[in-house]
mmCIF file of C-alpha atoms in Angstrom:
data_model
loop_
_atom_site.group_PDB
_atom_site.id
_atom_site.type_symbol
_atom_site.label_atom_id
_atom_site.label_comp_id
_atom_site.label_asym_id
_atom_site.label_seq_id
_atom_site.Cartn_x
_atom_site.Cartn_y
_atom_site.Cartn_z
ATOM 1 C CA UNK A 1 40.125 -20.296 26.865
ATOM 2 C CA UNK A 2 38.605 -16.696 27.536
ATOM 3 C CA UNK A 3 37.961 -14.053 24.668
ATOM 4 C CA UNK A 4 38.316 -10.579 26.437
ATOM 5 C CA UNK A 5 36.690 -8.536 23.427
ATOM 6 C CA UNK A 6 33.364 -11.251 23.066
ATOM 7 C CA UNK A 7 33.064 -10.671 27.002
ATOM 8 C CA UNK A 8 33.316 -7.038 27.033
ATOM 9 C CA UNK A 9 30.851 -6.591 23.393
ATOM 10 C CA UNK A 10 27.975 -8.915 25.504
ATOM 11 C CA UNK A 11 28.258 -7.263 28.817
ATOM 12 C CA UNK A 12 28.486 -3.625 27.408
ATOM 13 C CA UNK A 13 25.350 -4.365 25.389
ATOM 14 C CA UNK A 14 23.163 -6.200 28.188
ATOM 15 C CA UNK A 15 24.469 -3.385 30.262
ATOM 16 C CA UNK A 16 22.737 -0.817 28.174
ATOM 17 C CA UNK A 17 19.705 -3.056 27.873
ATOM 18 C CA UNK A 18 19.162 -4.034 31.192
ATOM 19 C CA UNK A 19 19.983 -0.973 32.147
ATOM 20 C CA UNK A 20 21.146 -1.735 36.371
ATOM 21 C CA UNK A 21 21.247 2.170 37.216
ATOM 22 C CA UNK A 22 17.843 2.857 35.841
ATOM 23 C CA UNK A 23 16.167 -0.614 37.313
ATOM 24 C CA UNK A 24 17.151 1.340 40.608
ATOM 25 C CA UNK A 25 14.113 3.173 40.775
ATOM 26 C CA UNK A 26 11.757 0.703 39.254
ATOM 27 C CA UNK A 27 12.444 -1.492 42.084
ATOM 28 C CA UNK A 28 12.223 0.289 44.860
ATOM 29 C CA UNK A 29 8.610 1.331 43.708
ATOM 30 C CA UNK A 30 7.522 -2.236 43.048
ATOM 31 C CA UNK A 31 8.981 -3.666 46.248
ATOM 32 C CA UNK A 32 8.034 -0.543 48.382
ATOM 33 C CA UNK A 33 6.322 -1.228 52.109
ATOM 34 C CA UNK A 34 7.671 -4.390 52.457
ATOM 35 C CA UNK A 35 10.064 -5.552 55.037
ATOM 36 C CA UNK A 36 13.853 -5.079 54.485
ATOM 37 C CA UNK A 37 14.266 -9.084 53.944
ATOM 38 C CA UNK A 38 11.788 -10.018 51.941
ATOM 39 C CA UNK A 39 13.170 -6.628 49.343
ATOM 40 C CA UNK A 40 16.748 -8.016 49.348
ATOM 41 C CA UNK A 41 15.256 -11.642 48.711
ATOM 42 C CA UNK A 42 12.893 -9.963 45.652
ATOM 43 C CA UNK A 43 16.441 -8.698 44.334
ATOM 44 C CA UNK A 44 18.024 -12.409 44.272
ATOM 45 C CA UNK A 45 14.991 -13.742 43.177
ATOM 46 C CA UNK A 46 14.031 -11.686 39.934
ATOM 47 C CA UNK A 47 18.227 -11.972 39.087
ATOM 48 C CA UNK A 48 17.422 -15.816 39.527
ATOM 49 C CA UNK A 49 14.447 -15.376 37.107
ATOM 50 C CA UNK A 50 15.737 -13.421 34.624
ATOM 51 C CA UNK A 51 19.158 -15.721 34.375
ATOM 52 C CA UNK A 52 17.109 -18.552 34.075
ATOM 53 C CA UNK A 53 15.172 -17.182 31.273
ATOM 54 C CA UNK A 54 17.697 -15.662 29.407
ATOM 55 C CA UNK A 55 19.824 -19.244 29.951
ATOM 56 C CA UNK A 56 17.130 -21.179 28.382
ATOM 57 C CA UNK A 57 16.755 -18.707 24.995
ATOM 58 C CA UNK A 58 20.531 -18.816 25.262
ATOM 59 C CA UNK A 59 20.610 -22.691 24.676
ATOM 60 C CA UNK A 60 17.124 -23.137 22.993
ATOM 61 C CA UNK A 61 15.836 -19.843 22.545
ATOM 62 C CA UNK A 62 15.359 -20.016 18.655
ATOM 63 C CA UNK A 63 13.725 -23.549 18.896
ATOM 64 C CA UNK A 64 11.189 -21.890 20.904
ATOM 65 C CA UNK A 65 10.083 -19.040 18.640
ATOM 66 C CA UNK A 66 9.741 -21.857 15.716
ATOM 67 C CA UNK A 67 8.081 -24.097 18.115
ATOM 68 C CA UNK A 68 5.324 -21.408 18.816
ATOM 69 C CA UNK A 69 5.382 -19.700 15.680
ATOM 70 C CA UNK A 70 6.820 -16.358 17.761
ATOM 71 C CA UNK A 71 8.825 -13.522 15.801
ATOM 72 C CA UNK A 72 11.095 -11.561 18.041
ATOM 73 C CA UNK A 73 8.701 -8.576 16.794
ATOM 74 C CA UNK A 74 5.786 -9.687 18.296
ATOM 75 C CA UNK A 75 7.729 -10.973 21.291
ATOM 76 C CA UNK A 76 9.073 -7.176 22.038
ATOM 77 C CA UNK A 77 5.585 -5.625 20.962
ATOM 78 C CA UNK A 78 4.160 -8.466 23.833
ATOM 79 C CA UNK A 79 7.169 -7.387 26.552
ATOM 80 C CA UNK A 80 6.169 -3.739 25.970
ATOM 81 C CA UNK A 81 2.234 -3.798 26.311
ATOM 82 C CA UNK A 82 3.326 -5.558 29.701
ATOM 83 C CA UNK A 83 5.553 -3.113 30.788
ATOM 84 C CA UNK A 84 2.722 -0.442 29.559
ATOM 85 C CA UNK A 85 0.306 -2.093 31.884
ATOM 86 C CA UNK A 86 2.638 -1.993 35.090
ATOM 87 C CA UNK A 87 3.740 1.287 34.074
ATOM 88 C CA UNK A 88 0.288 3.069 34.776
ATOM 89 C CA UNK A 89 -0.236 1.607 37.994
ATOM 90 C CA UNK A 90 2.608 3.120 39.228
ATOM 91 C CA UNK A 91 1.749 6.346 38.004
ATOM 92 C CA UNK A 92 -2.409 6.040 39.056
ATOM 93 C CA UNK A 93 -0.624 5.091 42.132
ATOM 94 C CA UNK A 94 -2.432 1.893 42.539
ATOM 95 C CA UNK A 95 0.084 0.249 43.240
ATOM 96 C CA UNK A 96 0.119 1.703 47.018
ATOM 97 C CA UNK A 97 -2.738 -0.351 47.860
ATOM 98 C CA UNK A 98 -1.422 -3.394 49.942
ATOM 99 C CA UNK A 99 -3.868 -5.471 48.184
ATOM 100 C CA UNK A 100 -2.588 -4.792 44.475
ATOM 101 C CA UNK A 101 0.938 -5.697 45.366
ATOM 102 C CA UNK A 102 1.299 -7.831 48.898
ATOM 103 C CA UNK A 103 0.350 -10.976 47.889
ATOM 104 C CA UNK A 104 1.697 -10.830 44.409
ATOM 105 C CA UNK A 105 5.348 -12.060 43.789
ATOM 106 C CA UNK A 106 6.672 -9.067 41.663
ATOM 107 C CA UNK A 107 10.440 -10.166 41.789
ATOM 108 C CA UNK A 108 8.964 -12.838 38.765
ATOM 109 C CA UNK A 109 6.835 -10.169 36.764
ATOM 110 C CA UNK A 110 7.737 -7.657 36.027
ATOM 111 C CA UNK A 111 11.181 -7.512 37.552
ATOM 112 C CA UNK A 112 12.652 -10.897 36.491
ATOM 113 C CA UNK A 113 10.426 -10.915 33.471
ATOM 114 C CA UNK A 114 10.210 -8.885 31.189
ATOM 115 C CA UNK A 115 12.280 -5.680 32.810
ATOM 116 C CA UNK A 116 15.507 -7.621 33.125
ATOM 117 C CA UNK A 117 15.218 -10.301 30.619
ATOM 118 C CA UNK A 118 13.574 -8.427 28.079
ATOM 119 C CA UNK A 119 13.300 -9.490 24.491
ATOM 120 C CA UNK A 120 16.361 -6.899 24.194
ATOM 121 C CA UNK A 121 18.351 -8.950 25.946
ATOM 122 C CA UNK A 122 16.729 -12.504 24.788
ATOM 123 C CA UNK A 123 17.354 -11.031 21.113
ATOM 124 C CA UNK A 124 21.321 -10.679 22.066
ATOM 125 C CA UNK A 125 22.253 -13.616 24.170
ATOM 126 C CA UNK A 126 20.565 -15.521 21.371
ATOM 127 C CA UNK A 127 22.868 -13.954 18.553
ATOM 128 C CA UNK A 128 25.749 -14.248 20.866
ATOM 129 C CA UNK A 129 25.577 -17.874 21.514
ATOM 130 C CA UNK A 130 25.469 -17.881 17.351
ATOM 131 C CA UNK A 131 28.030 -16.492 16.834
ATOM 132 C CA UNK A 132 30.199 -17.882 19.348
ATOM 133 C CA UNK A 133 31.966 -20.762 17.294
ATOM 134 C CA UNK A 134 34.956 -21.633 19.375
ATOM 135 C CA UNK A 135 34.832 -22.676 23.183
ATOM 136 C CA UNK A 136 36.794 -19.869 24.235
ATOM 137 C CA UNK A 137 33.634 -17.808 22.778
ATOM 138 C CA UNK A 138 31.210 -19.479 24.355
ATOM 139 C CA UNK A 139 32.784 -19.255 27.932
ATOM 140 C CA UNK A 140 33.074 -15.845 27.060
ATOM 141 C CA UNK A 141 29.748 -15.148 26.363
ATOM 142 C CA UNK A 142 28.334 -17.087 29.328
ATOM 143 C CA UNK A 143 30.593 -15.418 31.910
ATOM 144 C CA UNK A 144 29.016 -12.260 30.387
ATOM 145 C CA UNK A 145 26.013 -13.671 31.189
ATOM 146 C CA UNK A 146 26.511 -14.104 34.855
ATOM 147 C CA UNK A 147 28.333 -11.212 35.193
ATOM 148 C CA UNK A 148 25.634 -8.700 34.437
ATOM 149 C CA UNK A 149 23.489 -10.652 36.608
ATOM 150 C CA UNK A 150 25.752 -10.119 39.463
ATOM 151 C CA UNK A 151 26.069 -6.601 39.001
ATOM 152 C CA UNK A 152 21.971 -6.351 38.769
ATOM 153 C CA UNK A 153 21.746 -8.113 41.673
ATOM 154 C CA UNK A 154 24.594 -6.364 43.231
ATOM 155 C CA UNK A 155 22.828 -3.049 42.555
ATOM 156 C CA UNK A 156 19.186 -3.510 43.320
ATOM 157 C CA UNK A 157 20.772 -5.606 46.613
ATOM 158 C CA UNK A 158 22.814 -2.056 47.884
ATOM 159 C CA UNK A 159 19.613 -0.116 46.421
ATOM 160 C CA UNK A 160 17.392 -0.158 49.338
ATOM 161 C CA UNK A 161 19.511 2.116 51.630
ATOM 162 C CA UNK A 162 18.220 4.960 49.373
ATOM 163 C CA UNK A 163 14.598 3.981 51.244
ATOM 164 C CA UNK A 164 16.102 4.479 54.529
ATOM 165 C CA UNK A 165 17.408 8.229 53.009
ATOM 166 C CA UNK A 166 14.187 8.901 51.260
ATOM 167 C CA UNK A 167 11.631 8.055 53.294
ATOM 168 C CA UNK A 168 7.887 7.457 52.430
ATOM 169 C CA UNK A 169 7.725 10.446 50.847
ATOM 170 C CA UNK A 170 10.643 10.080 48.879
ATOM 171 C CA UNK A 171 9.280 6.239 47.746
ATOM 172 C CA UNK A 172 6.074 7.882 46.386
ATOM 173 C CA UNK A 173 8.368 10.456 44.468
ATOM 174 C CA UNK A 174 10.384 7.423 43.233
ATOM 175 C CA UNK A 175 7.338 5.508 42.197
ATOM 176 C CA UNK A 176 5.620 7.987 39.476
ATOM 177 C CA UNK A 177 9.512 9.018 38.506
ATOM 178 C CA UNK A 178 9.370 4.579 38.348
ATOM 179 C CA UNK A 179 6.106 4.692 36.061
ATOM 180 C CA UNK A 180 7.298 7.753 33.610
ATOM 181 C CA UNK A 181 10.490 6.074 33.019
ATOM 182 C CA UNK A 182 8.813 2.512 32.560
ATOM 183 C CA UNK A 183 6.586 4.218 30.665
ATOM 184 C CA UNK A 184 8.690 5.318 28.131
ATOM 185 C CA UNK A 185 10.275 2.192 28.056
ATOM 186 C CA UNK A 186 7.363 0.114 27.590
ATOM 187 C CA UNK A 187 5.963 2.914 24.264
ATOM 188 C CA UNK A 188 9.933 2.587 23.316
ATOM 189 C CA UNK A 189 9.787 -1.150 22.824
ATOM 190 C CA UNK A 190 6.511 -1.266 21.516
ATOM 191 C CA UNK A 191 7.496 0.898 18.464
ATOM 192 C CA UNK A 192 10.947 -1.067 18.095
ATOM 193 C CA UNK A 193 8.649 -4.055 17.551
ATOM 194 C CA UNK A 194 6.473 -2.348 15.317
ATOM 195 C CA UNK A 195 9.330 -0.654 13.246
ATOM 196 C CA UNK A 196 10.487 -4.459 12.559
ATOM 197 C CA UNK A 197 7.396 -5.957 11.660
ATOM 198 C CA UNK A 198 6.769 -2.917 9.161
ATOM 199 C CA UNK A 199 10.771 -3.049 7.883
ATOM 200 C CA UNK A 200 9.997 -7.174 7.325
ATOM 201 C CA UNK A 201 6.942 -7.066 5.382
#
């Protein structure tokens, strides 16, 4: 009741798209010069988020485009003006004012959505869960599902002794290396969307 090769194609690919190693950075900029608790409970809660988004576009996720007339196109082209937006506040820096960021929740945007459930990975877990025909398919795609969640969490969760290493000079370092990368991501995702719309018409 378990297919090895559907589990390892789905977790390789959200592993490349979610990207846990390069998240690193990203969230120990957005969660910097808060207390050591309320970081590690970010990390479970923006792995909570993004499982519970990408579960729902798992099970209903191309009702939901039809329903609101959404193309994945403009849904990446959406995710990566987003991104854009977060991405030069960490590179203006404004994002080390305590009033930009310590009353706003950032474990459910950007973190849990759309940096970890991106339309990247919407896009797959909804082509997975089509193509999975059999039940042994489906388990196998869902376990990939919660596996790469564990490992995010696993990895932002073991992240924040890099702070104590780094200190607050290190953090500021971190965050415009945070906003270049994002950055790119967000231009990156943006033209993906683009390129589709363009290749469709």
């Amino acid at each position: 009741m378990f297919d090895v090769a559907v589990f390892g194609s789905l977790f390789l690919t959200l592993f490349v798209i979610m990207d846990p190693p390069g998240i690193t950075p990203i969230f120990l900029a957005l969660t910097a010069g808060r207390p050591r608790k309320v970081q590690k409970r970010m990390a479970f809660q923006a792995v909570c988020v993004a499982g519970g988004v990408i579960a729902v576009f798992g099970l209903l996720g191309n009702q939901i485009l039809d329903y609101l007339h959404v193309s994945v196109p403009a849904l990446m082209i959406a995710g990566g003006l987003l991104l854009l937006l977060i991405a030069l506040d960490l590179l203006t820096g404004k994002t080390d004012e305590p009033k930009q960021t310590k009353d706003v929740n950032v474990a459910l945007v950007p973190l849990g959505m759309p940096l970890l459930a991106g339309p990247g990975a919407i896009v797959s877990v909804i082509l997975a869960v089509q193509k999975a025909g059999s039940v042994a398919s489906q388990v196998s795609v869902w376990a990939a599902i919660v596996a790469i969640h564990v490992v995010l969490w696993l990895v932002m969760r073991y992240s924040l002794l890099i702070i104590r290493v780094i200190k607050d000079g290190g953090v500021v370092l971190v965050t415009r290396l945070a906003g270049m990368m994002l950055s790119a991501i967000a231009v990156q995702q943006i033209i993906n969307g683009v390129t589709q719309v363009i290749q469709g018409s």
